[in-house]
């Protein structure tokens, strides 16, 4: 048994707490709302985020961050990306010894263009032992029902990644792979939310499966294009944190980003959509960051560009999708050839 602190009592933090508890670990689940923590400890439920799910006894809720972190050496960070710097600043005040952080949040920070692992390294400094990224096609709702799920872990220190693989691996329903391509794992996990927003828009417009299949396929090329420019292995995007995560996020009603896009396609304004969701839609913030980064690096990302116009310049969603269809003709394999050529040249 290990004591593990999970920071963030939303749906994903709670579902991963259940995996850890099922594996026999004592979980300290921290949330900033005392009434939610009281519900977790007295009723063994977290109804707002995982309705109808009974939580294992090995999960104990904490509203006090320092208490949750006391004598803990492994911390799972499951807070929205926009809150990470603030939460880590508070974490630093509680620590006396370095900790290992497992980040399960997916995104890129606007303006700095940093990945989550880079933000953690910057904020934690000498108080960070290692950072491990856990990502992949995994809806919290299905994990909490113990439906079969596979994810990937990655780190600069693969021994740390293997330790987290052992921590989370559950042979009944939660399989964990390792991948040494930290950049690719993070970029795939972050950018798929952009494509999921766009896929939701096409569904909201009633454009059907043909349009969505095209969007997912071209979206994967776009993700690989930016990822390989940043130093990722193009093959990573054919795995769980690339095409796997992209499929599940673009096609499932569990996906917040798809749901948000669907409402936009139905004619709702962005503010209305975000207010109605009740949970963070990471793709909105990531679209801004990826748009900035693509412009900075000179990488073509047409889906991201038109989605940016929809979200931040009030472009009509139908006009945005139609503009993608009217782009200058090109060879389908051109992107793949360019990416693979670049990869070979860098070897």
CSV table of C-alpha atoms in Angstrom, one decimal:
chain,number,residue,atom,x,y,z
A,1,UNK,CA,0.0,0.0,0.0
A,2,UNK,CA,1.1,3.5,-0.8
A,3,UNK,CA,-0.3,6.9,0.4
A,4,UNK,CA,-1.2,8.9,-2.7
A,5,UNK,CA,-2.6,12.4,-2.8
A,6,UNK,CA,-4.9,13.2,-5.7
A,7,UNK,CA,-5.4,17.0,-6.2
A,8,UNK,CA,-8.6,17.8,-7.9
A,9,UNK,CA,-11.9,16.1,-6.9
A,10,UNK,CA,-13.6,16.5,-10.4
A,11,UNK,CA,-14.6,13.5,-12.5
A,12,UNK,CA,-11.2,12.5,-13.6
A,13,UNK,CA,-9.4,12.9,-10.3
A,14,UNK,CA,-12.2,10.9,-8.6
A,15,UNK,CA,-12.1,8.1,-11.2
A,16,UNK,CA,-8.3,7.7,-10.9
A,17,UNK,CA,-8.7,7.7,-7.1
A,18,UNK,CA,-11.0,4.7,-7.6
A,19,UNK,CA,-8.3,2.9,-9.7
A,20,UNK,CA,-5.7,3.5,-7.0
A,21,UNK,CA,-8.0,2.4,-4.2
A,22,UNK,CA,-9.0,-0.7,-6.2
A,23,UNK,CA,-5.2,-1.4,-6.3
A,24,UNK,CA,-5.0,-1.3,-2.6
A,25,UNK,CA,-3.5,2.2,-2.1
A,26,UNK,CA,-4.7,4.8,0.4
A,27,UNK,CA,-5.9,7.8,-1.5
A,28,UNK,CA,-6.2,11.3,-0.1
A,29,UNK,CA,-8.5,13.2,-2.5
A,30,UNK,CA,-8.3,17.0,-2.2
A,31,UNK,CA,-10.9,19.4,-3.3
A,32,UNK,CA,-11.4,23.1,-2.6
A,33,UNK,CA,-15.1,22.8,-1.8
A,34,UNK,CA,-15.7,21.7,1.8
A,35,UNK,CA,-19.3,20.5,1.1
A,36,UNK,CA,-18.0,18.2,-1.7
A,37,UNK,CA,-15.4,16.7,0.6
A,38,UNK,CA,-18.0,16.2,3.3
A,39,UNK,CA,-20.2,14.3,0.8
A,40,UNK,CA,-17.2,12.1,-0.3
A,41,UNK,CA,-16.4,11.2,3.3
A,42,UNK,CA,-20.0,10.7,4.7
A,43,UNK,CA,-22.0,9.5,1.7
A,44,UNK,CA,-19.1,7.9,-0.4
A,45,UNK,CA,-20.4,9.7,-3.5
A,46,UNK,CA,-19.4,12.6,-5.7
A,47,UNK,CA,-22.7,13.2,-7.3
A,48,UNK,CA,-21.9,16.4,-9.3
A,49,UNK,CA,-19.1,14.7,-11.2
A,50,UNK,CA,-19.8,11.0,-11.1
A,51,UNK,CA,-23.5,10.5,-10.3
A,52,UNK,CA,-24.6,7.1,-9.1
A,53,UNK,CA,-21.0,5.9,-8.3
A,54,UNK,CA,-20.1,4.5,-4.9
A,55,UNK,CA,-16.5,5.4,-3.8
A,56,UNK,CA,-14.2,2.9,-2.1
A,57,UNK,CA,-13.5,3.2,1.6
A,58,UNK,CA,-9.8,3.7,0.8
A,59,UNK,CA,-10.6,7.2,-0.6
A,60,UNK,CA,-10.6,9.9,2.0
A,61,UNK,CA,-11.5,13.4,1.1
A,62,UNK,CA,-9.5,16.5,2.3
A,63,UNK,CA,-10.3,20.2,2.1
A,64,UNK,CA,-7.0,21.1,3.7
A,65,UNK,CA,-4.2,20.8,1.1
A,66,UNK,CA,-1.3,20.6,3.6
A,67,UNK,CA,-3.1,17.8,5.5
A,68,UNK,CA,-3.6,15.9,2.2
A,69,UNK,CA,0.1,16.2,1.3
A,70,UNK,CA,1.5,15.2,4.8
A,71,UNK,CA,4.0,12.4,4.4
A,72,UNK,CA,3.0,11.8,0.8
A,73,UNK,CA,5.6,11.3,-1.9
A,74,UNK,CA,3.4,10.7,-4.9
A,75,UNK,CA,0.9,13.3,-6.0
A,76,UNK,CA,-1.6,13.1,-8.9
A,77,UNK,CA,-2.4,16.5,-10.3
A,78,UNK,CA,-5.9,16.5,-11.7
A,79,UNK,CA,-6.9,20.2,-11.7
A,80,UNK,CA,-7.9,22.3,-14.7
A,81,UNK,CA,-4.8,23.6,-16.6
A,82,UNK,CA,-5.6,27.2,-15.8
A,83,UNK,CA,-5.4,26.5,-12.1
A,84,UNK,CA,-2.2,24.5,-12.1
A,85,UNK,CA,0.2,27.4,-11.3
A,86,UNK,CA,-1.9,28.5,-8.4
A,87,UNK,CA,-2.4,25.1,-6.9
A,88,UNK,CA,1.4,24.3,-7.3
A,89,UNK,CA,2.2,27.5,-5.5
A,90,UNK,CA,0.1,26.4,-2.6
A,91,UNK,CA,1.6,22.9,-2.8
A,92,UNK,CA,5.1,24.3,-2.4
A,93,UNK,CA,4.1,26.0,0.8
A,94,UNK,CA,3.2,22.6,2.3
A,95,UNK,CA,6.3,20.6,1.4
A,96,UNK,CA,9.5,19.8,3.1
A,97,UNK,CA,10.7,17.1,0.8
A,98,UNK,CA,10.6,16.6,-3.0
A,99,UNK,CA,7.6,14.8,-4.5
A,100,UNK,CA,6.8,12.9,-7.7
A,101,UNK,CA,4.0,14.5,-9.6
A,102,UNK,CA,1.7,12.6,-12.0
A,103,UNK,CA,-0.1,15.0,-14.2
A,104,UNK,CA,-3.4,13.9,-15.8
A,105,UNK,CA,-4.4,17.3,-17.1
A,106,UNK,CA,-4.3,18.0,-20.9
A,107,UNK,CA,-3.5,21.3,-22.4
A,108,UNK,CA,-1.0,23.9,-23.5
A,109,UNK,CA,-0.6,27.3,-21.7
A,110,UNK,CA,-1.5,30.3,-23.8
A,111,UNK,CA,1.2,32.9,-24.2
A,112,UNK,CA,4.0,30.8,-22.7
A,113,UNK,CA,3.1,27.8,-25.0
A,114,UNK,CA,4.4,25.5,-22.2
A,115,UNK,CA,3.2,21.9,-21.8
A,116,UNK,CA,1.9,20.8,-18.4
A,117,UNK,CA,5.1,19.0,-17.5
A,118,UNK,CA,7.1,22.1,-18.2
A,119,UNK,CA,4.9,24.3,-16.1
A,120,UNK,CA,5.3,21.8,-13.2
A,121,UNK,CA,9.1,21.8,-13.5
A,122,UNK,CA,9.1,25.6,-13.6
A,123,UNK,CA,6.8,25.9,-10.5
A,124,UNK,CA,8.2,23.2,-8.4
A,125,UNK,CA,12.0,23.6,-8.9
A,126,UNK,CA,14.0,21.6,-6.3
A,127,UNK,CA,10.8,20.3,-4.7
A,128,UNK,CA,10.1,18.1,-7.7
A,129,UNK,CA,11.6,14.6,-7.8
A,130,UNK,CA,10.1,13.6,-11.2
A,131,UNK,CA,7.1,14.5,-13.3
A,132,UNK,CA,5.1,11.7,-15.1
A,133,UNK,CA,2.4,12.3,-17.7
A,134,UNK,CA,-0.6,9.9,-17.8
A,135,UNK,CA,-2.7,10.3,-20.9
A,136,UNK,CA,-4.9,8.3,-23.3
A,137,UNK,CA,-8.5,7.6,-24.4
A,138,UNK,CA,-10.2,7.5,-21.0
A,139,UNK,CA,-13.5,8.9,-20.1
A,140,UNK,CA,-13.9,9.2,-16.3
A,141,UNK,CA,-17.5,8.0,-16.5
A,142,UNK,CA,-16.4,4.7,-18.0
A,143,UNK,CA,-13.4,4.3,-15.7
A,144,UNK,CA,-15.6,4.8,-12.7
A,145,UNK,CA,-17.8,1.9,-14.0
A,146,UNK,CA,-14.6,-0.2,-14.3
A,147,UNK,CA,-15.0,-0.6,-18.0
A,148,UNK,CA,-11.8,-1.7,-19.8
A,149,UNK,CA,-9.5,1.3,-20.4
A,150,UNK,CA,-5.9,1.7,-21.7
A,151,UNK,CA,-3.7,4.7,-21.1
A,152,UNK,CA,0.0,5.7,-21.5
A,153,UNK,CA,2.5,7.1,-19.1
A,154,UNK,CA,5.7,9.0,-20.1
A,155,UNK,CA,8.5,10.9,-18.4
A,156,UNK,CA,12.0,12.1,-18.9
A,157,UNK,CA,12.9,9.4,-16.4
A,158,UNK,CA,11.4,6.2,-17.6
A,159,UNK,CA,12.0,4.4,-14.3
A,160,UNK,CA,9.6,6.9,-12.8
A,161,UNK,CA,7.1,6.2,-15.6
A,162,UNK,CA,7.4,2.5,-14.9
A,163,UNK,CA,6.8,3.1,-11.2
A,164,UNK,CA,3.6,4.9,-12.0
A,165,UNK,CA,2.7,2.2,-14.5
A,166,UNK,CA,2.8,-0.3,-11.6
A,167,UNK,CA,0.9,2.1,-9.3
A,168,UNK,CA,-2.1,2.4,-11.7
A,169,UNK,CA,-2.1,-1.0,-13.5
A,170,UNK,CA,-5.2,-2.9,-12.8
A,171,UNK,CA,-5.4,-6.2,-14.6
A,172,UNK,CA,-9.2,-6.3,-14.5
A,173,UNK,CA,-9.9,-3.0,-16.3
A,174,UNK,CA,-7.1,-0.4,-16.3
A,175,UNK,CA,-4.1,-1.2,-18.5
A,176,UNK,CA,-1.1,1.2,-18.6
A,177,UNK,CA,1.6,1.3,-21.3
A,178,UNK,CA,4.8,3.3,-21.3
A,179,UNK,CA,6.1,5.6,-24.0
A,180,UNK,CA,9.4,7.6,-23.8
A,181,UNK,CA,8.1,10.3,-26.1
A,182,UNK,CA,7.0,12.9,-23.5
A,183,UNK,CA,6.5,15.7,-26.0
A,184,UNK,CA,4.3,13.5,-28.3
A,185,UNK,CA,2.2,12.1,-25.4
A,186,UNK,CA,1.5,15.6,-24.1
A,187,UNK,CA,0.9,17.3,-27.5
A,188,UNK,CA,-1.5,14.5,-28.6
A,189,UNK,CA,-3.4,14.7,-25.4
A,190,UNK,CA,-3.7,18.5,-25.6
A,191,UNK,CA,-4.5,19.0,-29.3
A,192,UNK,CA,-7.1,16.3,-29.6
A,193,UNK,CA,-9.4,18.6,-27.6
A,194,UNK,CA,-9.2,21.2,-30.4
A,195,UNK,CA,-10.3,18.6,-33.0
A,196,UNK,CA,-13.1,17.4,-30.7
A,197,UNK,CA,-14.5,20.9,-30.5
A,198,UNK,CA,-14.5,21.1,-34.3
A,199,UNK,CA,-16.1,17.6,-34.5
A,200,UNK,CA,-18.8,18.7,-32.2
A,201,UNK,CA,-19.5,21.8,-34.4
A,202,UNK,CA,-19.9,19.6,-37.5
A,203,UNK,CA,-22.3,17.3,-35.7
A,204,UNK,CA,-24.2,20.4,-34.4
A,205,UNK,CA,-24.5,21.6,-38.0
A,206,UNK,CA,-25.9,18.2,-39.0
A,207,UNK,CA,-23.0,17.4,-41.4
A,208,UNK,CA,-22.9,13.7,-40.6
A,209,UNK,CA,-20.3,11.1,-40.3
A,210,UNK,CA,-18.4,11.8,-43.6
A,211,UNK,CA,-17.5,15.3,-42.4
A,212,UNK,CA,-16.5,14.1,-39.0
A,213,UNK,CA,-14.3,11.3,-40.4
A,214,UNK,CA,-12.5,13.8,-42.6
A,215,UNK,CA,-12.1,16.2,-39.7
A,216,UNK,CA,-10.6,13.5,-37.4
A,217,UNK,CA,-8.2,12.3,-40.2
A,218,UNK,CA,-7.0,15.8,-41.1
A,219,UNK,CA,-6.9,16.8,-37.5
A,220,UNK,CA,-4.5,14.0,-36.8
A,221,UNK,CA,-2.3,15.3,-39.6
A,222,UNK,CA,-2.4,18.7,-38.0
A,223,UNK,CA,-1.5,17.4,-34.6
A,224,UNK,CA,1.4,15.4,-36.0
A,225,UNK,CA,2.6,18.4,-38.0
A,226,UNK,CA,2.9,20.6,-34.9
A,227,UNK,CA,4.1,17.8,-32.6
A,228,UNK,CA,6.9,16.7,-34.9
A,229,UNK,CA,8.0,20.3,-35.2
A,230,UNK,CA,8.3,20.4,-31.5
A,231,UNK,CA,10.4,17.3,-31.5
A,232,UNK,CA,7.8,14.5,-31.0
A,233,UNK,CA,8.1,11.1,-32.6
A,234,UNK,CA,5.5,11.0,-35.4
A,235,UNK,CA,4.7,7.4,-34.6
A,236,UNK,CA,3.4,8.4,-31.2
A,237,UNK,CA,0.3,10.0,-32.9
A,238,UNK,CA,-0.7,6.6,-34.3
A,239,UNK,CA,-1.0,5.3,-30.7
A,240,UNK,CA,-3.2,5.7,-27.7
A,241,UNK,CA,-2.4,9.4,-27.0
A,242,UNK,CA,-2.8,10.2,-30.7
A,243,UNK,CA,-5.5,8.5,-32.8
A,244,UNK,CA,-6.9,6.6,-29.7
A,245,UNK,CA,-7.6,9.8,-27.7
A,246,UNK,CA,-8.7,11.6,-30.8
A,247,UNK,CA,-11.4,9.0,-31.7
A,248,UNK,CA,-12.9,8.8,-28.2
A,249,UNK,CA,-12.9,12.6,-27.7
A,250,UNK,CA,-14.4,13.3,-31.1
A,251,UNK,CA,-17.2,10.7,-31.0
A,252,UNK,CA,-18.5,10.4,-27.5
A,253,UNK,CA,-21.2,12.2,-25.7
A,254,UNK,CA,-19.0,11.9,-22.6
A,255,UNK,CA,-16.6,14.4,-24.2
A,256,UNK,CA,-17.0,17.9,-22.8
A,257,UNK,CA,-15.2,19.3,-25.8
A,258,UNK,CA,-17.5,17.5,-28.3
A,259,UNK,CA,-20.5,18.7,-26.3
A,260,UNK,CA,-19.3,22.2,-26.3
A,261,UNK,CA,-18.7,22.2,-30.0
A,262,UNK,CA,-22.1,20.6,-30.6
A,263,UNK,CA,-23.8,23.5,-28.8
A,264,UNK,CA,-21.7,26.0,-30.9
A,265,UNK,CA,-22.8,24.2,-34.0
A,266,UNK,CA,-26.4,24.6,-32.9
A,267,UNK,CA,-25.9,28.4,-32.7
A,268,UNK,CA,-25.1,29.0,-29.1
A,269,UNK,CA,-22.5,31.7,-28.2
A,270,UNK,CA,-19.3,30.6,-26.5
A,271,UNK,CA,-20.2,32.3,-23.1
A,272,UNK,CA,-23.5,30.5,-23.1
A,273,UNK,CA,-21.9,27.2,-23.8
A,274,UNK,CA,-19.2,27.5,-21.1
A,275,UNK,CA,-21.8,28.6,-18.5
A,276,UNK,CA,-24.1,25.7,-19.3
A,277,UNK,CA,-21.3,23.0,-19.2
A,278,UNK,CA,-20.6,23.3,-15.5
A,279,UNK,CA,-17.1,21.8,-16.1
A,280,UNK,CA,-13.9,23.1,-17.7
A,281,UNK,CA,-13.7,22.8,-21.5
A,282,UNK,CA,-9.9,22.5,-22.0
A,283,UNK,CA,-10.1,22.8,-25.7
A,284,UNK,CA,-11.0,26.4,-25.7
A,285,UNK,CA,-7.9,27.5,-23.9
A,286,UNK,CA,-5.7,25.1,-25.8
A,287,UNK,CA,-7.0,26.4,-29.2
A,288,UNK,CA,-5.7,29.8,-28.3
A,289,UNK,CA,-2.3,28.4,-27.2
A,290,UNK,CA,-2.0,26.2,-30.3
A,291,UNK,CA,-3.0,29.0,-32.6
A,292,UNK,CA,-0.3,31.2,-31.1
A,293,UNK,CA,2.3,28.5,-31.3
A,294,UNK,CA,1.5,27.5,-34.9
A,295,UNK,CA,1.9,31.1,-36.0
A,296,UNK,CA,5.2,31.5,-34.1
A,297,UNK,CA,6.6,28.3,-35.6
A,298,UNK,CA,5.1,28.7,-39.1
A,299,UNK,CA,3.2,25.5,-38.9
A,300,UNK,CA,0.0,25.1,-41.0
A,301,UNK,CA,-3.0,24.3,-38.8
A,302,UNK,CA,-6.1,25.1,-40.8
A,303,UNK,CA,-8.6,23.5,-38.4
A,304,UNK,CA,-7.1,25.2,-35.4
A,305,UNK,CA,-7.2,28.5,-37.3
A,306,UNK,CA,-10.8,28.4,-38.2
A,307,UNK,CA,-11.8,27.2,-34.8
A,308,UNK,CA,-9.9,30.1,-33.2
A,309,UNK,CA,-11.9,32.5,-35.4
A,310,UNK,CA,-15.2,30.8,-34.2
A,311,UNK,CA,-14.2,30.9,-30.5
A,312,UNK,CA,-12.5,34.3,-30.3
A,313,UNK,CA,-13.5,36.3,-33.4
A,314,UNK,CA,-17.2,35.3,-33.6
A,315,UNK,CA,-16.9,33.7,-37.0
A,316,UNK,CA,-20.1,31.8,-38.0
A,317,UNK,CA,-19.5,28.0,-37.4
A,318,UNK,CA,-21.0,27.1,-40.8
A,319,UNK,CA,-18.8,29.6,-42.6
A,320,UNK,CA,-15.8,28.3,-40.7
A,321,UNK,CA,-16.4,24.6,-41.7
A,322,UNK,CA,-17.2,25.6,-45.3
A,323,UNK,CA,-14.0,27.5,-45.5
A,324,UNK,CA,-12.1,24.3,-44.8
A,325,UNK,CA,-13.7,22.6,-47.8
A,326,UNK,CA,-12.7,25.5,-50.1
A,327,UNK,CA,-9.0,25.4,-49.3
A,328,UNK,CA,-6.4,25.1,-52.1
A,329,UNK,CA,-6.1,21.5,-53.4
A,330,UNK,CA,-3.2,19.4,-52.1
A,331,UNK,CA,-1.9,15.8,-52.1
A,332,UNK,CA,-3.3,13.8,-49.2
A,333,UNK,CA,0.1,12.2,-48.4
A,334,UNK,CA,2.0,15.4,-48.6
A,335,UNK,CA,1.8,16.0,-44.9
A,336,UNK,CA,2.9,12.5,-44.0
A,337,UNK,CA,5.8,12.5,-46.4
A,338,UNK,CA,7.0,15.9,-45.0
A,339,UNK,CA,6.7,14.8,-41.4
A,340,UNK,CA,8.6,11.5,-42.0
A,341,UNK,CA,11.3,13.2,-44.1
A,342,UNK,CA,11.8,15.7,-41.3
A,343,UNK,CA,12.0,12.9,-38.7
A,344,UNK,CA,14.6,11.0,-40.8
A,345,UNK,CA,16.7,14.1,-41.2
A,346,UNK,CA,16.9,14.7,-37.5
A,347,UNK,CA,18.2,11.2,-36.7
